[in-house]
Amino acid sequence: MQRSTVRLILLVLVPFLLLASCASNEVVVEKIPEMYWPLPPEKPRIKFVDIIIGSLDARMKKGKLKDLVLGQEADTLFVKPFGVAAAGNRLYVTEVGGVYYYDFEKMKFKVIGVDKLRVPTAIAASHDFVVVGDIASKKLFKFDRDGQFISEFGGKEVDTPAGLAIDGKRQRIIYSDAKKNEVTVFRYDGSVLFSFGRTGTREGEFHIPYGVAVDPQGRIYVVDSANFRLQIFDENGKYLKSIGKVGMSAGQFARPKGVALDSEGHIYVLDAAFGNFQIFDFDGNTLLAVGNNGIGPAEFQLPSSIAINEKDEIYVVDQINRRVQIFQYLK
């Protein structure tokens, strides 16, 4: 994936670049650092790819950084990103008042849902449609893949949208509610199939559930944030197992937020306190941890959401740093 180069330094160096532009039409562009996990001599499994900070990342190529600096093209920057979803060459990021939509194949960017969404949070995408949870209206909104409104639903089942996932094989939408402490499974038309979970600490109970994911077998993965664990259920909502516990070591959680699965079934759990994502196998073994707290590449400040597309491109919303960081799982 080749898009813009890393532009984190732009936020600090804009005044100096403006001065430099008076003497030259060229702008020095920061190169993408070569970063892999784990370190040699072990075989690399995760590669750092890029950082997205705004609209120009949908279409900007090397050498085009001067267009932004010189004001030839205005960039729409992230203000408070929260949720992320990816399908094919398309990326969706929830932002206050709408969803940032990227089509990297067509090199297009736009903001969708501005007439429907007020404070969108959770989001999920398939190749056909996108579902967005809005915490202000307490509803779920369905758009087609290009952002055209289709329908809205939710009713009493929706209060505080925290996580969404699409189960394409079974044509279901999985939704977690951080206030109601339950997970609801909807049909594609918005009607309710069933709900499971209640407030508590026992198996199958939740305390502020956040991110959700679903695998090809229909198993449902729920980040049980304030219980410091990931719970796994079968396709009917029956409890199967848990991964993790509170702590500061590998395999433990402090503030888990998001969950995603790669093509080989590895489980990625994003932790806002650690500033990283940990990777597990289905048995709960810790395979790898990527990231630290900070502002540099592969560093995070309160990361809030993670998504992985079918090409195993990993997208992480780095909320306080106002950006999305991209990684690649290497088979």
Tab-separated table of C-alpha atoms in Angstrom:
chain	number	residue	atom	x	y	z
A	1	MET	CA	0.000	0.000	0.000
A	2	GLN	CA	1.641	3.233	-1.136
A	3	ARG	CA	-0.060	6.460	-0.161
A	4	SER	CA	1.325	9.471	1.676
A	5	THR	CA	4.526	9.327	3.629
A	6	VAL	CA	4.504	9.952	7.342
A	7	ARG	CA	3.496	13.548	8.076
A	8	LEU	CA	3.581	13.703	11.840
A	9	ILE	CA	6.427	16.263	11.706
A	10	LEU	CA	4.193	18.538	9.638
A	11	LEU	CA	2.245	19.537	12.735
A	12	VAL	CA	5.435	20.886	14.269
A	13	LEU	CA	7.381	22.100	11.227
A	14	VAL	CA	4.746	23.905	9.143
A	15	PRO	CA	6.107	27.423	9.933
A	16	PHE	CA	9.623	26.406	8.914
A	17	LEU	CA	8.412	24.719	5.729
A	18	LEU	CA	6.476	27.835	4.763
A	19	LEU	CA	9.638	29.904	5.068
A	20	ALA	CA	11.611	27.365	3.102
A	21	SER	CA	9.023	27.393	0.331
A	22	CYS	CA	9.846	31.012	-0.430
A	23	ALA	CA	13.312	29.993	-1.542
A	24	SER	CA	12.504	26.661	-3.172
A	25	ASN	CA	9.637	24.733	-4.678
A	26	GLU	CA	10.871	21.514	-3.091
A	27	VAL	CA	9.863	20.271	0.321
A	28	VAL	CA	11.794	17.617	2.164
A	29	VAL	CA	9.475	14.683	2.870
A	30	GLU	CA	9.956	12.431	5.873
A	31	LYS	CA	10.521	8.816	4.844
A	32	ILE	CA	8.471	5.972	6.241
A	33	PRO	CA	10.591	4.204	8.870
A	34	GLU	CA	11.338	0.510	8.498
A	35	MET	CA	9.778	-1.049	11.584
A	36	TYR	CA	9.008	-4.729	12.182
A	37	TRP	CA	7.825	-6.957	15.021
A	38	PRO	CA	9.281	-9.143	16.388
A	39	LEU	CA	12.866	-7.989	16.067
A	40	PRO	CA	15.521	-10.069	14.269
A	41	PRO	CA	16.599	-12.819	14.295
A	42	GLU	CA	12.932	-13.864	14.606
A	43	LYS	CA	10.776	-13.831	11.485
A	44	PRO	CA	8.904	-10.518	11.163
A	45	ARG	CA	5.135	-10.764	11.480
A	46	ILE	CA	4.007	-7.132	11.696
A	47	LYS	CA	5.270	-4.232	9.590
A	48	PHE	CA	4.619	-0.526	10.114
A	49	VAL	CA	3.176	0.930	6.902
A	50	ASP	CA	1.958	4.506	7.188
A	51	ILE	CA	0.080	7.220	9.093
A	52	ILE	CA	-3.135	8.947	7.991
A	53	ILE	CA	-3.887	12.392	9.378
A	54	GLY	CA	-6.386	13.808	6.906
A	55	SER	CA	-8.087	13.869	3.531
A	56	LEU	CA	-4.975	14.241	1.384
A	57	ASP	CA	-3.836	10.794	2.448
A	58	ALA	CA	-6.481	9.356	0.134
A	59	ARG	CA	-4.775	10.739	-2.970
A	60	MET	CA	-1.413	12.322	-2.160
A	61	LYS	CA	1.732	10.832	-3.658
A	62	LYS	CA	5.389	11.430	-2.871
A	63	GLY	CA	6.461	15.002	-3.497
A	64	LYS	CA	2.944	16.382	-3.025
A	65	LEU	CA	3.451	17.482	0.557
A	66	LYS	CA	4.170	20.999	-0.760
A	67	ASP	CA	0.551	21.282	-1.986
A	68	LEU	CA	-0.666	21.117	1.602
A	69	VAL	CA	2.051	23.367	3.004
A	70	LEU	CA	1.615	26.060	0.376
A	71	GLY	CA	-2.153	26.065	0.714
A	72	GLN	CA	-2.792	24.851	-2.831
A	73	GLU	CA	-5.178	22.209	-1.477
A	74	ALA	CA	-6.927	22.306	1.877
A	75	ASP	CA	-6.647	19.183	3.998
A	76	THR	CA	-9.472	17.944	6.221
A	77	LEU	CA	-7.710	16.774	9.363
A	78	PHE	CA	-8.897	14.487	12.117
A	79	VAL	CA	-10.246	16.249	15.196
A	80	LYS	CA	-11.506	13.445	17.417
A	81	PRO	CA	-11.489	10.123	15.567
A	82	PHE	CA	-12.941	7.124	17.372
A	83	GLY	CA	-14.062	4.095	15.360
A	84	VAL	CA	-12.519	2.478	12.291
A	85	ALA	CA	-13.690	-0.061	9.720
A	86	ALA	CA	-12.028	-1.381	6.571
A	87	ALA	CA	-13.221	-3.414	3.587
A	88	GLY	CA	-11.206	-3.900	0.421
A	89	ASN	CA	-9.600	-0.596	-0.580
A	90	ARG	CA	-12.069	1.423	1.486
A	91	LEU	CA	-11.553	2.849	4.958
A	92	TYR	CA	-14.107	4.493	7.267
A	93	VAL	CA	-13.279	6.496	10.407
A	94	THR	CA	-15.923	7.976	12.705
A	95	GLU	CA	-15.408	11.617	13.517
A	96	VAL	CA	-17.576	14.210	15.236
A	97	GLY	CA	-20.440	14.975	12.863
A	98	GLY	CA	-19.754	12.306	10.264
A	99	VAL	CA	-17.583	9.524	8.903
A	100	TYR	CA	-14.348	10.066	6.977
A	101	TYR	CA	-14.502	7.840	3.904
A	102	TYR	CA	-11.383	6.842	1.959
A	103	ASP	CA	-11.340	4.980	-1.334
A	104	PHE	CA	-7.661	4.283	-1.908
A	105	GLU	CA	-8.189	2.590	-5.265
A	106	LYS	CA	-9.993	5.602	-6.734
A	107	MET	CA	-7.934	8.028	-4.601
A	108	LYS	CA	-11.058	9.718	-3.230
A	109	PHE	CA	-12.062	11.176	0.105
A	110	LYS	CA	-15.350	12.515	1.435
A	111	VAL	CA	-17.292	12.915	4.668
A	112	ILE	CA	-20.474	10.838	4.780
A	113	GLY	CA	-23.513	10.880	7.055
A	114	VAL	CA	-23.306	14.570	7.902
A	115	ASP	CA	-27.080	14.964	7.671
A	116	LYS	CA	-27.742	11.937	9.900
A	117	LEU	CA	-24.874	11.563	12.372
A	118	ARG	CA	-24.084	13.772	15.346
A	119	VAL	CA	-21.623	11.841	17.515
A	120	PRO	CA	-20.816	8.600	15.668
A	121	THR	CA	-18.747	6.071	17.576
A	122	ALA	CA	-18.812	2.392	16.606
A	123	ILE	CA	-18.602	1.373	12.952
A	124	ALA	CA	-18.400	-1.775	10.840
A	125	ALA	CA	-18.070	-2.267	7.087
A	126	SER	CA	-18.620	-5.018	4.541
A	127	HIS	CA	-18.141	-4.892	0.770
A	128	ASP	CA	-21.787	-3.878	0.423
A	129	PHE	CA	-22.658	-1.544	3.284
A	130	VAL	CA	-21.549	0.300	6.419
A	131	VAL	CA	-23.220	0.409	9.853
A	132	VAL	CA	-22.564	3.304	12.250
A	133	GLY	CA	-23.626	3.727	15.867
A	134	ASP	CA	-24.447	7.261	16.991
A	135	ILE	CA	-24.268	7.929	20.725
A	136	ALA	CA	-26.240	11.200	20.515
A	137	SER	CA	-29.293	9.840	18.691
A	138	LYS	CA	-29.015	6.343	20.258
A	139	LYS	CA	-29.482	4.711	16.856
A	140	LEU	CA	-27.677	2.590	14.311
A	141	PHE	CA	-27.441	3.924	10.754
A	142	LYS	CA	-26.924	1.874	7.627
A	143	PHE	CA	-25.267	3.325	4.510
A	144	ASP	CA	-24.244	1.733	1.242
A	145	ARG	CA	-20.542	1.256	0.590
A	146	ASP	CA	-20.223	4.769	-0.878
A	147	GLY	CA	-22.054	6.498	1.944
A	148	GLN	CA	-25.619	6.785	0.667
A	149	PHE	CA	-28.161	6.459	3.480
A	150	ILE	CA	-30.193	3.244	3.554
A	151	SER	CA	-31.960	2.996	6.911
A	152	GLU	CA	-31.792	3.582	10.656
A	153	PHE	CA	-32.733	1.214	13.464
A	154	GLY	CA	-32.047	0.327	17.096
A	155	GLY	CA	-34.904	1.363	19.329
A	156	LYS	CA	-34.673	0.250	22.936
A	157	GLU	CA	-31.700	-2.011	22.165
A	158	VAL	CA	-29.393	0.967	21.520
A	159	ASP	CA	-28.163	3.362	24.182
A	160	THR	CA	-24.377	3.760	24.088
A	161	PRO	CA	-22.890	2.271	20.902
A	162	ALA	CA	-19.416	0.890	21.590
A	163	GLY	CA	-18.759	-1.925	19.130
A	164	LEU	CA	-20.082	-3.202	15.797
A	165	ALA	CA	-19.243	-6.152	13.565
A	166	ILE	CA	-20.809	-7.594	10.414
A	167	ASP	CA	-21.265	-11.344	10.037
A	168	GLY	CA	-21.608	-11.595	6.279
A	169	LYS	CA	-21.974	-15.374	6.168
A	170	ARG	CA	-25.051	-15.287	8.420
A	171	GLN	CA	-26.214	-11.801	7.376
A	172	ARG	CA	-26.119	-10.458	10.912
A	173	ILE	CA	-24.917	-7.303	12.652
A	174	ILE	CA	-23.297	-7.685	16.078
A	175	TYR	CA	-23.669	-4.697	18.421
A	176	SER	CA	-22.263	-4.031	21.912
A	177	ASP	CA	-23.708	-1.429	24.273
A	178	ALA	CA	-21.359	0.027	26.886
A	179	LYS	CA	-24.164	1.245	29.163
A	180	LYS	CA	-26.638	-1.601	28.864
A	181	ASN	CA	-23.814	-4.150	29.281
A	182	GLU	CA	-25.178	-6.435	26.633
A	183	VAL	CA	-24.621	-7.580	23.064
A	184	THR	CA	-27.447	-7.571	20.516
A	185	VAL	CA	-27.515	-9.485	17.240
A	186	PHE	CA	-29.547	-7.822	14.467
A	187	ARG	CA	-30.603	-9.074	11.074
A	188	TYR	CA	-29.502	-6.989	8.109
A	189	ASP	CA	-32.939	-5.346	8.021
A	190	GLY	CA	-32.481	-4.060	11.592
A	191	SER	CA	-34.807	-6.509	13.313
A	192	VAL	CA	-33.516	-8.146	16.493
A	193	LEU	CA	-32.518	-11.794	16.512
A	194	PHE	CA	-31.413	-12.030	20.161
A	195	SER	CA	-29.420	-10.353	22.922
A	196	PHE	CA	-27.109	-11.749	25.560
A	197	GLY	CA	-25.198	-10.544	28.593
A	198	ARG	CA	-25.953	-8.499	31.675
A	199	THR	CA	-24.033	-6.414	34.201
A	200	GLY	CA	-21.575	-8.431	36.264
A	201	THR	CA	-18.215	-10.151	36.480
A	202	ARG	CA	-19.148	-13.779	35.899
A	203	GLU	CA	-18.842	-15.712	32.655
A	204	GLY	CA	-21.087	-14.152	30.029
A	205	GLU	CA	-21.563	-10.934	32.015
A	206	PHE	CA	-20.120	-7.551	31.084
A	207	HIS	CA	-18.865	-4.342	32.602
A	208	ILE	CA	-18.572	-1.729	29.822
A	209	PRO	CA	-18.200	-3.907	26.730
A	210	TYR	CA	-16.441	-2.158	23.833
A	211	GLY	CA	-15.147	-3.625	20.597
A	212	VAL	CA	-16.674	-6.709	18.992
A	213	ALA	CA	-15.572	-9.024	16.184
A	214	VAL	CA	-16.904	-12.155	14.511
A	215	ASP	CA	-14.994	-15.006	12.849
A	216	PRO	CA	-16.000	-17.243	9.899
A	217	GLN	CA	-17.466	-19.801	12.324
A	218	GLY	CA	-19.782	-17.147	13.717
A	219	ARG	CA	-18.019	-16.931	17.073
A	220	ILE	CA	-18.444	-13.524	18.689
A	221	TYR	CA	-15.526	-11.763	20.397
A	222	VAL	CA	-16.359	-9.047	22.940
A	223	VAL	CA	-13.919	-6.739	24.737
A	224	ASP	CA	-15.210	-6.718	28.320
A	225	SER	CA	-13.312	-3.557	29.135
A	226	ALA	CA	-13.868	-2.920	32.854
A	227	ASN	CA	-13.550	-6.651	33.574
A	228	PHE	CA	-10.150	-6.574	31.821
A	229	ARG	CA	-10.790	-9.503	29.502
A	230	LEU	CA	-11.917	-10.646	26.096
A	231	GLN	CA	-14.915	-12.969	26.119
A	232	ILE	CA	-15.695	-15.373	23.275
A	233	PHE	CA	-19.178	-16.731	22.501
A	234	ASP	CA	-20.588	-19.092	19.907
A	235	GLU	CA	-22.899	-17.867	17.142
A	236	ASN	CA	-25.905	-18.188	19.454
A	237	GLY	CA	-24.376	-16.116	22.271
A	238	LYS	CA	-23.327	-19.077	24.413
A	239	TYR	CA	-20.207	-18.401	26.465
A	240	LEU	CA	-17.109	-20.319	25.343
A	241	LYS	CA	-14.045	-18.828	27.040
A	242	SER	CA	-12.158	-15.722	28.189
A	243	ILE	CA	-8.698	-14.364	27.436
A	244	GLY	CA	-6.736	-12.036	29.703
A	245	LYS	CA	-7.030	-10.484	33.146
A	246	VAL	CA	-6.090	-7.237	34.836
A	247	GLY	CA	-2.362	-6.552	35.056
A	248	MET	CA	0.641	-4.923	33.445
A	249	SER	CA	2.337	-7.956	31.886
A	250	ALA	CA	2.011	-9.671	28.522
A	251	GLY	CA	-1.377	-11.298	28.148
A	252	GLN	CA	-2.945	-8.944	30.672
A	253	PHE	CA	-5.026	-5.792	30.166
A	254	ALA	CA	-5.329	-2.361	31.744
A	255	ARG	CA	-7.836	-0.614	29.467
A	256	PRO	CA	-8.791	-2.877	26.554
A	257	LYS	CA	-10.870	-1.211	23.854
A	258	GLY	CA	-10.872	-2.841	20.443
A	259	VAL	CA	-10.637	-6.297	18.903
A	260	ALA	CA	-10.006	-7.529	15.367
A	261	LEU	CA	-9.089	-10.784	13.619
A	262	ASP	CA	-6.637	-11.407	10.798
A	263	SER	CA	-7.054	-13.957	8.000
A	264	GLU	CA	-5.385	-16.679	10.044
A	265	GLY	CA	-7.619	-16.223	13.080
A	266	HIS	CA	-5.152	-14.375	15.297
A	267	ILE	CA	-6.871	-12.118	17.819
A	268	TYR	CA	-5.735	-8.489	18.135
A	269	VAL	CA	-6.737	-6.652	21.327
A	270	LEU	CA	-6.117	-2.913	21.551
A	271	ASP	CA	-5.273	-1.465	24.982
A	272	ALA	CA	-5.661	2.287	25.528
A	273	ALA	CA	-3.566	2.305	28.708
A	274	PHE	CA	-0.660	0.304	27.326
A	275	GLY	CA	-0.725	2.167	24.008
A	276	ASN	CA	-0.421	-1.074	22.067
A	277	PHE	CA	-2.191	-4.046	20.582
A	278	GLN	CA	-1.490	-7.572	21.728
A	279	ILE	CA	-1.898	-10.573	19.457
A	280	PHE	CA	-3.241	-13.910	20.750
A	281	ASP	CA	-4.057	-17.294	19.321
A	282	PHE	CA	-7.462	-18.831	19.999
A	283	ASP	CA	-6.080	-20.706	23.009
A	284	GLY	CA	-5.185	-17.389	24.631
A	285	ASN	CA	-1.426	-17.623	24.168
A	286	THR	CA	0.240	-14.225	23.782
A	287	LEU	CA	2.109	-14.131	20.468
A	288	LEU	CA	3.248	-10.525	20.162
A	289	ALA	CA	2.752	-6.963	21.379
A	290	VAL	CA	3.093	-3.940	19.085
A	291	GLY	CA	3.378	-0.291	20.132
A	292	ASN	CA	4.038	1.944	23.111
A	293	ASN	CA	2.701	5.187	24.512
A	294	GLY	CA	4.007	8.230	22.661
A	295	ILE	CA	3.687	10.394	19.547
A	296	GLY	CA	6.058	8.720	17.090
A	297	PRO	CA	5.337	6.009	14.518
A	298	ALA	CA	3.929	2.869	16.171
A	299	GLU	CA	3.297	4.884	19.340
A	300	PHE	CA	-0.170	5.723	20.591
A	301	GLN	CA	-2.066	7.994	22.950
A	302	LEU	CA	-5.434	6.511	23.945
A	303	PRO	CA	-5.951	4.314	20.891
A	304	SER	CA	-9.672	3.646	20.566
A	305	SER	CA	-10.373	1.219	17.729
A	306	ILE	CA	-8.743	-1.385	15.485
A	307	ALA	CA	-9.806	-2.971	12.190
A	308	ILE	CA	-8.239	-5.499	9.807
A	309	ASN	CA	-9.313	-5.993	6.202
A	310	GLU	CA	-9.090	-9.158	4.096
A	311	LYS	CA	-5.595	-8.140	2.923
A	312	ASP	CA	-4.455	-8.190	6.573
A	313	GLU	CA	-3.902	-4.440	6.624
A	314	ILE	CA	-4.275	-3.293	10.233
A	315	TYR	CA	-5.776	0.130	11.009
A	316	VAL	CA	-5.568	1.655	14.499
A	317	VAL	CA	-7.255	4.892	15.566
A	318	ASP	CA	-4.679	6.847	17.588
A	319	GLN	CA	-7.207	9.179	19.158
A	320	ILE	CA	-5.251	11.822	21.093
A	321	ASN	CA	-2.621	11.979	18.331
A	322	ARG	CA	-5.494	12.583	15.866
A	323	ARG	CA	-4.470	9.999	13.316
A	324	VAL	CA	-4.859	6.464	12.038
A	325	GLN	CA	-1.792	4.247	11.945
A	326	ILE	CA	-1.447	1.404	9.448
A	327	PHE	CA	0.370	-1.899	9.878
A	328	GLN	CA	0.594	-5.071	7.807
A	329	TYR	CA	0.408	-8.650	9.023
A	330	LEU	CA	3.085	-10.667	7.217
A	331	LYS	CA	2.219	-14.317	6.664
